[in-house]
mmCIF file of C-alpha atoms in Angstrom:
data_model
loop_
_atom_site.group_PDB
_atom_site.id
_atom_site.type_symbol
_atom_site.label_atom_id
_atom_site.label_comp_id
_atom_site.label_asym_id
_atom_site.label_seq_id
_atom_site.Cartn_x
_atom_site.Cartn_y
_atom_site.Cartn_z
ATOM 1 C CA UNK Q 1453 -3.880 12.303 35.440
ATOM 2 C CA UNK Q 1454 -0.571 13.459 36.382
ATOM 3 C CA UNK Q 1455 -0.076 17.250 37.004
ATOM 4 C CA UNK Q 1456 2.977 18.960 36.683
ATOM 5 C CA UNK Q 1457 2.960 21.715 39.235
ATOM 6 C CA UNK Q 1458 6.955 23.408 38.642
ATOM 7 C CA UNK Q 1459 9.784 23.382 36.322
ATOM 8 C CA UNK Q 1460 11.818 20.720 38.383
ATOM 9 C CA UNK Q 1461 8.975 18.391 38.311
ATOM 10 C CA UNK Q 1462 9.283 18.757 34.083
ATOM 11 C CA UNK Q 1463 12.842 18.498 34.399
ATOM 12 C CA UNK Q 1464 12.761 15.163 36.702
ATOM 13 C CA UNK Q 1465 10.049 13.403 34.705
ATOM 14 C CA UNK Q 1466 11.946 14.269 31.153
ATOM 15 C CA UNK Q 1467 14.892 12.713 32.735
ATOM 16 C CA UNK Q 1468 12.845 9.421 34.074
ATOM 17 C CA UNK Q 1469 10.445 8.987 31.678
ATOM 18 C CA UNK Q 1470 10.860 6.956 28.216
ATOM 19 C CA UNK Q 1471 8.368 8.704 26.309
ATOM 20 C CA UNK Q 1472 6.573 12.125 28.160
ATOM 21 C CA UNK Q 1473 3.114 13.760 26.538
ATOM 22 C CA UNK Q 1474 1.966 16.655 27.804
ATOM 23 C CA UNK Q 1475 -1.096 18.601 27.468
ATOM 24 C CA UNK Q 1476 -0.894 22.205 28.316
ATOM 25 C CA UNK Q 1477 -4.365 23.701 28.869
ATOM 26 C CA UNK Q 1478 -6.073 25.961 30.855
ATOM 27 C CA UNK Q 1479 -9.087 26.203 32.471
ATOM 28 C CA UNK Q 1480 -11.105 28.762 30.574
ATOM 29 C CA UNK Q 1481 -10.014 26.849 27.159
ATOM 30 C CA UNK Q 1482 -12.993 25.765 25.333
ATOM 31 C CA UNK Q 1483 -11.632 23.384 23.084
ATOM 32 C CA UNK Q 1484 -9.087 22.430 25.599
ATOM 33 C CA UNK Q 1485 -12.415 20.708 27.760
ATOM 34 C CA UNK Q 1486 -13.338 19.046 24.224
ATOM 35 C CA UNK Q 1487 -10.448 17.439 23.943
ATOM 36 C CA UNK Q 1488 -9.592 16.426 27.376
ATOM 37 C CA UNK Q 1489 -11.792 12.911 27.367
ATOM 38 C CA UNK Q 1490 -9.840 11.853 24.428
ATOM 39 C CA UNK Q 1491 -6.127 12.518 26.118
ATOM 40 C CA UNK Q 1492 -8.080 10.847 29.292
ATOM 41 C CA UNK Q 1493 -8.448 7.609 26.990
ATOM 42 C CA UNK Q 1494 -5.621 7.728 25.048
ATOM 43 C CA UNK Q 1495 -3.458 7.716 28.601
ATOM 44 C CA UNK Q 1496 -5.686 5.386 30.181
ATOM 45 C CA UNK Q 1497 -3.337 2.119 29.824
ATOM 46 C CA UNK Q 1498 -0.603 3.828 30.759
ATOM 47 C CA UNK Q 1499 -2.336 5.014 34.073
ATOM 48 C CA UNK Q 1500 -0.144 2.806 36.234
ATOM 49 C CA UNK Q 1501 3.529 4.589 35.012
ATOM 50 C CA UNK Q 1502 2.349 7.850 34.572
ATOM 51 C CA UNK Q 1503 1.755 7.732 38.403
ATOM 52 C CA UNK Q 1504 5.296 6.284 38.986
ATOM 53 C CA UNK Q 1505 7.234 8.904 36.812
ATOM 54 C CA UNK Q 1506 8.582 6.228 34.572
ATOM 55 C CA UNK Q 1507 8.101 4.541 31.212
ATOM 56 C CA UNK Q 1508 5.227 6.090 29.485
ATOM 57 C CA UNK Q 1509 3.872 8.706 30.766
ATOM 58 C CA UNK Q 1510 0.591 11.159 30.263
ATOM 59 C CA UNK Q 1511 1.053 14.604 31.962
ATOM 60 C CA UNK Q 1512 -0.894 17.820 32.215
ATOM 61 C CA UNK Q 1513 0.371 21.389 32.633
ATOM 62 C CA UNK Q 1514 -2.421 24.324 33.871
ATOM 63 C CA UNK Q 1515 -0.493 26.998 31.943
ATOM 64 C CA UNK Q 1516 -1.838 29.994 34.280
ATOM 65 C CA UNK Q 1517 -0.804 27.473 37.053
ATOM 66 C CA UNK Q 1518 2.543 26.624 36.305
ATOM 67 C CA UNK Q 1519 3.440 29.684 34.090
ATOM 68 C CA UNK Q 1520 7.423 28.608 34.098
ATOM 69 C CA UNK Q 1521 6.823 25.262 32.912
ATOM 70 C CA UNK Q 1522 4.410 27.003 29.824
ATOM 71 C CA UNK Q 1523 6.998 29.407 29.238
ATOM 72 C CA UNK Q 1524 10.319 27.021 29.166
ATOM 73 C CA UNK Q 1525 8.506 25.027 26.313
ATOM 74 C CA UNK Q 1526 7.388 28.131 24.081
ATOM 75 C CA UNK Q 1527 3.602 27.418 24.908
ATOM 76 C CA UNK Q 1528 1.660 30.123 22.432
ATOM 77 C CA UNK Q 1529 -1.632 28.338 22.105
ATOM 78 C CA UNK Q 1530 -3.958 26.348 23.908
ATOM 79 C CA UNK Q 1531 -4.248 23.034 23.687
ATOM 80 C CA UNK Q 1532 -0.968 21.842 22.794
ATOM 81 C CA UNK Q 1533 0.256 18.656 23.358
ATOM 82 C CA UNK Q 1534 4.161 17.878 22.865
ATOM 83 C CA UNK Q 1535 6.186 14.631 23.337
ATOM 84 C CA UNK Q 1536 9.681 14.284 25.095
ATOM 85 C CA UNK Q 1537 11.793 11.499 24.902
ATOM 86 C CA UNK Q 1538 15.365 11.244 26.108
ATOM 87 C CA UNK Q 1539 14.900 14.918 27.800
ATOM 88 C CA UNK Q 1540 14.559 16.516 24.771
ATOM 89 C CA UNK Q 1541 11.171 17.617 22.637
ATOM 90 C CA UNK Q 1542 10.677 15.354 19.561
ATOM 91 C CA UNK Q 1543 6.803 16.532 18.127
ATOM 92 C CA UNK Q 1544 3.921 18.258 19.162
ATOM 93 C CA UNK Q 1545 0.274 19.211 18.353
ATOM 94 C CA UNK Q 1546 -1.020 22.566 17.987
ATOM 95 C CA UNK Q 1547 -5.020 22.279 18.877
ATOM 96 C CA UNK Q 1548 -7.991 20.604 19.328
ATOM 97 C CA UNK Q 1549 -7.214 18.328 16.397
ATOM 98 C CA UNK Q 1550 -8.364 14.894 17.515
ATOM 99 C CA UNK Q 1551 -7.142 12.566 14.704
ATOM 100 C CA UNK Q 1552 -3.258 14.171 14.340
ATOM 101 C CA UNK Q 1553 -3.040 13.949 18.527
ATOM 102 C CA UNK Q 1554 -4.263 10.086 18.431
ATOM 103 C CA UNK Q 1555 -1.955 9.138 15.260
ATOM 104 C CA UNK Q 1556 1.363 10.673 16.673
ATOM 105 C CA UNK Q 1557 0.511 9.261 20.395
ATOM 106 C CA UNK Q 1558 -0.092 6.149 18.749
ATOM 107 C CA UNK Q 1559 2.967 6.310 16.692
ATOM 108 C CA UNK Q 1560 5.322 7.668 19.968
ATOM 109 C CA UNK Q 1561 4.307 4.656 21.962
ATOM 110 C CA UNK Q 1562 4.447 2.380 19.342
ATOM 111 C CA UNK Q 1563 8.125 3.120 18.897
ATOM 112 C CA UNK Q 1564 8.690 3.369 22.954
ATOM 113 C CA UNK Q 1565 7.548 0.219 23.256
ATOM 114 C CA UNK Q 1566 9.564 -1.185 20.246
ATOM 115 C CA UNK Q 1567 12.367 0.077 21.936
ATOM 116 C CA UNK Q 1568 11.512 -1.198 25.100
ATOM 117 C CA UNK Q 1569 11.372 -4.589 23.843
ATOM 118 C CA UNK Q 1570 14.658 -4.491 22.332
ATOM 119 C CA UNK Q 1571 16.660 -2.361 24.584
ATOM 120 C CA UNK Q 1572 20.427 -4.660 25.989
ATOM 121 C CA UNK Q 1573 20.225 -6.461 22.765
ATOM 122 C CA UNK Q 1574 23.012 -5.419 20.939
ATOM 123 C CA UNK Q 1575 21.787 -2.018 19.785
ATOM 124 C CA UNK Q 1576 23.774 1.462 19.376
ATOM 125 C CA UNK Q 1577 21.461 2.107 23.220
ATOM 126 C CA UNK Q 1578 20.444 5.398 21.591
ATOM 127 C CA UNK Q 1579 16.822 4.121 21.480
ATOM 128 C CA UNK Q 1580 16.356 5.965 17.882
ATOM 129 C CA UNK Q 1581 15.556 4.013 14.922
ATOM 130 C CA UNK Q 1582 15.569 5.558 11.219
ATOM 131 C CA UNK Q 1583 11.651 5.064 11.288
ATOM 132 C CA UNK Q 1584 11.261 7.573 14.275
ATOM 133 C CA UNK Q 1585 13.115 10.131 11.655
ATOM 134 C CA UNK Q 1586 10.301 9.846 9.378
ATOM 135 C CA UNK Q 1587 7.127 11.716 9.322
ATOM 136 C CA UNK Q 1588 3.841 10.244 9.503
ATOM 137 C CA UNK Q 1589 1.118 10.167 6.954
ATOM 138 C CA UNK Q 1590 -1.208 9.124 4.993
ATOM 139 C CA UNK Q 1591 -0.289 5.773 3.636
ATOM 140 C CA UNK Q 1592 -3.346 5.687 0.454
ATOM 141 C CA UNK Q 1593 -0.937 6.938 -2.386
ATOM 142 C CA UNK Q 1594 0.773 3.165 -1.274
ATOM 143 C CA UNK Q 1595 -2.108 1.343 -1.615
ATOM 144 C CA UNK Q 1596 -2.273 -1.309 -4.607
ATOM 145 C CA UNK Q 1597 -5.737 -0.471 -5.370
ATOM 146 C CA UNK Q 1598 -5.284 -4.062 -8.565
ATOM 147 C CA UNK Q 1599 -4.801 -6.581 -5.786
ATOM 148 C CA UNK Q 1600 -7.380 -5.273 -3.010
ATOM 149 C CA UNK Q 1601 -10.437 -7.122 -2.376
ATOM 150 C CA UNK Q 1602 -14.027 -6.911 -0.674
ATOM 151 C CA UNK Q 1603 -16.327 -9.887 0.666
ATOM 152 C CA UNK Q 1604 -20.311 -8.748 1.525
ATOM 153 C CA UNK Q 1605 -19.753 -5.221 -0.318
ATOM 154 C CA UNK Q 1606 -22.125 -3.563 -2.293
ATOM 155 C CA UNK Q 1607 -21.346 -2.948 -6.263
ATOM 156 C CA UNK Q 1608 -20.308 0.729 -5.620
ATOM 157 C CA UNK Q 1609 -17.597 -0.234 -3.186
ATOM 158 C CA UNK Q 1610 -14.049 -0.996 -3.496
ATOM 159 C CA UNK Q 1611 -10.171 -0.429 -2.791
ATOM 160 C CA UNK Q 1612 -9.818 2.034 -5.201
ATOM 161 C CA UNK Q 1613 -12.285 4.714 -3.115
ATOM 162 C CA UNK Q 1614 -9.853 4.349 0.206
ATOM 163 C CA UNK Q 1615 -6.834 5.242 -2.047
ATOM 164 C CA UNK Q 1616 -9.130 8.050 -3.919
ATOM 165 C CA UNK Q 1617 -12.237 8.626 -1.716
ATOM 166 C CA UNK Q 1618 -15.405 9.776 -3.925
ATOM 167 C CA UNK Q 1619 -16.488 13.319 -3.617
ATOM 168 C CA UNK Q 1620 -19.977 12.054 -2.428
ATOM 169 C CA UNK Q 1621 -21.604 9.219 -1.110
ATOM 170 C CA UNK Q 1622 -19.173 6.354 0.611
ATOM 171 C CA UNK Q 1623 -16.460 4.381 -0.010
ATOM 172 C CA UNK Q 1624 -17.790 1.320 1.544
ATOM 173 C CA UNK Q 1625 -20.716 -0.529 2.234
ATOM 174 C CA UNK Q 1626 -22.166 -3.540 3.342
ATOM 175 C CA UNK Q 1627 -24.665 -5.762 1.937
ATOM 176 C CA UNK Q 1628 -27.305 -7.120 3.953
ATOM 177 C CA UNK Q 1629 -25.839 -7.094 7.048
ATOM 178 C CA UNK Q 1630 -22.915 -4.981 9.044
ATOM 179 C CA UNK Q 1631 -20.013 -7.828 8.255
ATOM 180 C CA UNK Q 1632 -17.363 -6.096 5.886
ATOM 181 C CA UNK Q 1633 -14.134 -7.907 5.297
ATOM 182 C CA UNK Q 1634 -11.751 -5.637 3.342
ATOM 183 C CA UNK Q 1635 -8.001 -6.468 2.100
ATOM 184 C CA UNK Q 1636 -5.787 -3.810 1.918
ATOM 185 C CA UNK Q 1637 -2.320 -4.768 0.125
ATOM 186 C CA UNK Q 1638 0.373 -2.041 -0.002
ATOM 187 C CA UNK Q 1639 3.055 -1.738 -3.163
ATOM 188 C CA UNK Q 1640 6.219 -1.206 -0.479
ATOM 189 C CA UNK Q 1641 6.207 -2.769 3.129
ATOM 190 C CA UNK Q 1642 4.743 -0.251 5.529
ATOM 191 C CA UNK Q 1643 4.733 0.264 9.561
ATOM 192 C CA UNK Q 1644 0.810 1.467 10.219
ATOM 193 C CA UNK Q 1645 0.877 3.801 13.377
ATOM 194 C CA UNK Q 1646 -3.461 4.076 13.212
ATOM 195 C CA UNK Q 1647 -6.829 3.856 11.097
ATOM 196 C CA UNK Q 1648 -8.909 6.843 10.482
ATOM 197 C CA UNK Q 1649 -12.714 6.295 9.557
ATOM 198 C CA UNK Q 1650 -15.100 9.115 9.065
ATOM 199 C CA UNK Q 1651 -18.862 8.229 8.667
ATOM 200 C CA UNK Q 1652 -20.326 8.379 5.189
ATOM 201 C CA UNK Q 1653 -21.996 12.025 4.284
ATOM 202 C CA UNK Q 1654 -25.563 12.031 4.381
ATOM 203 C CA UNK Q 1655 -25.694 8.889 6.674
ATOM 204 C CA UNK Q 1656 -25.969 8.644 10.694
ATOM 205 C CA UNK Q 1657 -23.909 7.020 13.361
ATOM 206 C CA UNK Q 1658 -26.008 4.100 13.529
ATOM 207 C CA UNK Q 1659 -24.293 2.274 10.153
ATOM 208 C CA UNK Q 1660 -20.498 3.380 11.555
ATOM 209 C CA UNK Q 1661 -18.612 0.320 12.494
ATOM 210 C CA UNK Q 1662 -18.640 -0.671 16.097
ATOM 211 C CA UNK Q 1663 -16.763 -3.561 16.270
ATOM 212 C CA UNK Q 1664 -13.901 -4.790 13.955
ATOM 213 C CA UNK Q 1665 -10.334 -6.520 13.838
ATOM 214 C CA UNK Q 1666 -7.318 -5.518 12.156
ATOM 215 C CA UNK Q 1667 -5.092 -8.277 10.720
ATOM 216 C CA UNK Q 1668 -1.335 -8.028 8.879
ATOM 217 C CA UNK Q 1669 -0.062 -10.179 6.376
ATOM 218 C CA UNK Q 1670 -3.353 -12.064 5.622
ATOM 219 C CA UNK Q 1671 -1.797 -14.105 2.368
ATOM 220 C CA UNK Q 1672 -4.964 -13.656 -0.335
ATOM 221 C CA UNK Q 1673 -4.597 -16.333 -3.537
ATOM 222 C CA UNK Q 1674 -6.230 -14.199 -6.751
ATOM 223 C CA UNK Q 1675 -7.268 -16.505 -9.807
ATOM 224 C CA UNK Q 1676 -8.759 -15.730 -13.131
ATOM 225 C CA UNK Q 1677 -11.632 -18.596 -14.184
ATOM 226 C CA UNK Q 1678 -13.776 -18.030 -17.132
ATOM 227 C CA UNK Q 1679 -17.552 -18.010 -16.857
ATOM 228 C CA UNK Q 1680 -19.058 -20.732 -18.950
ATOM 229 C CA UNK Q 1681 -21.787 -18.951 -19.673
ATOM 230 C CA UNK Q 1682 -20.307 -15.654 -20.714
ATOM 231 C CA UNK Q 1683 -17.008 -16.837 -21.747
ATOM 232 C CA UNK Q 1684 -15.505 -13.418 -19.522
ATOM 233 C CA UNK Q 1685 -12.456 -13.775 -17.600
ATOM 234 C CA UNK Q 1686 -13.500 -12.993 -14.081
ATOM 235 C CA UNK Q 1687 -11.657 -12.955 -10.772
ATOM 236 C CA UNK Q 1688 -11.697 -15.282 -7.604
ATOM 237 C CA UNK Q 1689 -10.247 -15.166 -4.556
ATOM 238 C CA UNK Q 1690 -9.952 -17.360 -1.002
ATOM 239 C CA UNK Q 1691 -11.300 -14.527 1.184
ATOM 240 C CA UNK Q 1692 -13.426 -15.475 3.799
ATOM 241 C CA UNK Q 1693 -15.094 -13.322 6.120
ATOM 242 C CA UNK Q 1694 -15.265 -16.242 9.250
ATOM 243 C CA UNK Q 1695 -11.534 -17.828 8.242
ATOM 244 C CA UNK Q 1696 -9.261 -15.233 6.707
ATOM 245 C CA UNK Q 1697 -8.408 -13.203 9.871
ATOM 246 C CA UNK Q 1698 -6.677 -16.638 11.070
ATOM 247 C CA UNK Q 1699 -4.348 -16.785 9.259
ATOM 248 C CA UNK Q 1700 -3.235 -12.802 10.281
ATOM 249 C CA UNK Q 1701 0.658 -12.264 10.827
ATOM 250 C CA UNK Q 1702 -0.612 -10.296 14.136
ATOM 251 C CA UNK Q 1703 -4.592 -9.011 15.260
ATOM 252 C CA UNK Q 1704 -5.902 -6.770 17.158
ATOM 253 C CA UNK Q 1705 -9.848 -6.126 18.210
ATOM 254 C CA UNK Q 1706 -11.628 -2.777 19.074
ATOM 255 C CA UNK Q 1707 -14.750 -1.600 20.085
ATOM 256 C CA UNK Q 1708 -15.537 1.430 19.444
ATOM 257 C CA UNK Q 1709 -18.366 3.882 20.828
ATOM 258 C CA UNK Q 1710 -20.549 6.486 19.400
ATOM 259 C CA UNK Q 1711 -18.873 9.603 21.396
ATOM 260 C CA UNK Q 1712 -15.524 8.222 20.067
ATOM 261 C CA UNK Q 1713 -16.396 9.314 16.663
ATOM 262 C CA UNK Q 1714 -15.065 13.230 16.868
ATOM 263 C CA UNK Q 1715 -16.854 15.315 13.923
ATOM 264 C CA UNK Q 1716 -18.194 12.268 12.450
ATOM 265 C CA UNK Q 1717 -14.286 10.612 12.409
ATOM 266 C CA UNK Q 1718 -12.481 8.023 14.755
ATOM 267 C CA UNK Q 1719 -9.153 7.341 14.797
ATOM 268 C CA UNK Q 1720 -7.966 3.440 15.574
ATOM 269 C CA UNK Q 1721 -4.698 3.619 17.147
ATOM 270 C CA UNK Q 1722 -2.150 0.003 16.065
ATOM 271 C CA UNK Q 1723 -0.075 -1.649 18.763
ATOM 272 C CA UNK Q 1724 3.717 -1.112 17.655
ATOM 273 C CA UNK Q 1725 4.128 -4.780 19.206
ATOM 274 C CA UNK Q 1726 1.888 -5.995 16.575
ATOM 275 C CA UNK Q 1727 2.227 -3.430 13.543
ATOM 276 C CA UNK Q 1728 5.481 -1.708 14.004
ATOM 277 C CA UNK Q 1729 7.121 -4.199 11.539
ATOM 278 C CA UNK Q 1730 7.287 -4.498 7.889
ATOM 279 C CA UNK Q 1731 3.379 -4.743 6.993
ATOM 280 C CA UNK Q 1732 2.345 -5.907 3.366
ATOM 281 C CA UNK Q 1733 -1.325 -5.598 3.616
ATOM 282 C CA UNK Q 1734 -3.829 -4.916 5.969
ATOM 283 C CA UNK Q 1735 -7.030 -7.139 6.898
ATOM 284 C CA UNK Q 1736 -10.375 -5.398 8.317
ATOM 285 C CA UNK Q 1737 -13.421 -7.009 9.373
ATOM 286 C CA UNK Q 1738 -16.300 -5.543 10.541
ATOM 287 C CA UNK Q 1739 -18.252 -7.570 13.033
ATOM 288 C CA UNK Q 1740 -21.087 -5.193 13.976
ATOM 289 C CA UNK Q 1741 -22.242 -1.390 14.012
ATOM 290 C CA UNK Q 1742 -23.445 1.130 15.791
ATOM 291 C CA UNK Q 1743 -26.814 0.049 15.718
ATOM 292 C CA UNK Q 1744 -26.511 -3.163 16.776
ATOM 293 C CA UNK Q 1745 -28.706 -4.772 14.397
ATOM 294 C CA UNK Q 1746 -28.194 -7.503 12.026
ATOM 295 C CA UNK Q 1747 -30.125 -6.286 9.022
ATOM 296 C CA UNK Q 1748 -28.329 -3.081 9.056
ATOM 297 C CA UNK Q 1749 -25.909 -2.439 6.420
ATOM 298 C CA UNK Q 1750 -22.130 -0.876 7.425
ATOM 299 C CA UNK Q 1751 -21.369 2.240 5.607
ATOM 300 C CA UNK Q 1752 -17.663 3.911 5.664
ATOM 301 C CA UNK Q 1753 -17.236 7.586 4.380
ATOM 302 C CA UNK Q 1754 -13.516 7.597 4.016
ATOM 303 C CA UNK Q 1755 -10.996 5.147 4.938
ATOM 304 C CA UNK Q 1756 -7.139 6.218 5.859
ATOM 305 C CA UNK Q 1757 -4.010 4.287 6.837
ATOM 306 C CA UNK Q 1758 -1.616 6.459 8.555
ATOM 307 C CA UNK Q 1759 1.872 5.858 9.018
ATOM 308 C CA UNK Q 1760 5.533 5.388 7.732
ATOM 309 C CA UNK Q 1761 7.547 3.428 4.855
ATOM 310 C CA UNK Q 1762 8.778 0.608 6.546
#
């Protein structure tokens, strides 16, 4: 990790750097060493240009160390983390608080990258957007809880609990085995910066997901058939838990470990390259959990897309 040691070396790196993140800690900081891992893996792919100076980078400031550099950017508390981008501070994160530092990193780089991608083409060259204006939140109020769909779920499941998660219990579960495939449609196009998940209360780690992939833009067809026997109107749809992610817009995989999950939550972070468009709907499948067994059912406290209005 890269560790500013004097206020020239902030001033140089602001100037070089497309996107800076700094944490300012100190040594004797208890939640500052709790934290630490997860800045370590959130600034792990960027490893190579936080060494250069350039692009992307992850810094660190020892506030007793370099007391100028703590002192030119109004450090009061410890941790805080704060982004820079064309020299000049755009956010920052007051705290140990896991899931707000991985959602605005994720956010920051999406839109660094987004720019990087389509920097000489004909834009204003002042790398802003009117999405990087906008704050990021919680996306469930958007949620079109009528058109969202399960496959392998149990009874008690459904859409409706990520928009309004239950007071007790979970949102979502699995039947039979940890597969899950859930279809999340959205009322207005979104741009998803991360996904939060937060084990189910009175449940261990074991049934949190381990392994899943995140789709956009699966299409879903809905039809109403009646039962012959009943006579009821009742819906189907062309989910499919081994075919549907196919035909995603854009994917991408994780894996995710058990001392990822921070006070029960973890916090998947979305590639701008692959979500930072317009997104209609979202596609999650669970492939496994955390106990690695095939008769154990998946169970998801609360579910949360984070992000912006497209």
């Amino acid at each position: 990790m890269l560790e500013i040691k004097s206020l020239s070396q902030f001033n140089a790196l602001k100037s070089s750097s497309s996107l800076l993140i700094i944490d300012f800690y100190a040594t004797w900081c208890g939640p500052c060493k709790a934290i630490s891992p997860v800045f370590g893996r959130l600034s792990t792919p960027h490893a190579s240009s936080s060494s250069a100076g350039t692009g992307i980078v992850f810094a660190q400031v020892d506030v007793d160390k370099a007391k100028d550099v703590a002192q030119t950017c109004g450090i009061t508390a410890m941790p805080t983390f704060q982004f820079f981008r064309g020299g000049k501070k755009i956010d920052e994160v007051k705290g140990a608080d896991v899931q707000q530092l991985s959602t605005k990193v994720g956010y920051y780089i999406g839109e660094a990258e987004k720019a990087g991608n389509t920097s000489g083409s004909g834009s204003s060259g002042s790398g802003s957007t009117s999405t990087e204006k906008k704050t990021i939140g919680s996306l469930r109020s958007l949620i079109d809880v009528e058109k969202g769909r399960l496959v392998n779920a149990t009874l008690l499941s459904s859409v409706r609990n990520i928009a309004s998660p239950p007071p007790a219990g979970y949102s979502l579960a699995s039947t039979g085995t940890p597969k899950l495939l859930i279809h999340i449609p959205f009322t207005t196009p979104i741009i998803p910066s991360s996904i939060t998940i937060r084990v189910a209360k009175g449940s261990d780690l074991t049934s949190a997901p381990s392994r899943l992939t995140i789709g956009s833009n699966v299409p879903v067809t809905i039809r109403k058939l009646e039962d012959k026997k009943t006579g009821e109107m009742k819906d189907t749809h062309d989910l499919d838990m081994d075919s549907s992610m196919g035909k995603a817009e854009n994917e991408q995989a994780f894996n995710v470990f058990s001392d990822e999950f921070v006070g029960g939550e973890v916090t998947l972070k979305l590639k701008g390259s692959k979500f930072g468009k317009g997104v209609k709907s979202l596609l999650v499948r669970v492939e496994r959990n955390l106990s690695g067994e095939e008769g154990t059912v998946t169970k998801i406290g609360e579910m949360d897309v984070l992000g912006v209005k497209a």
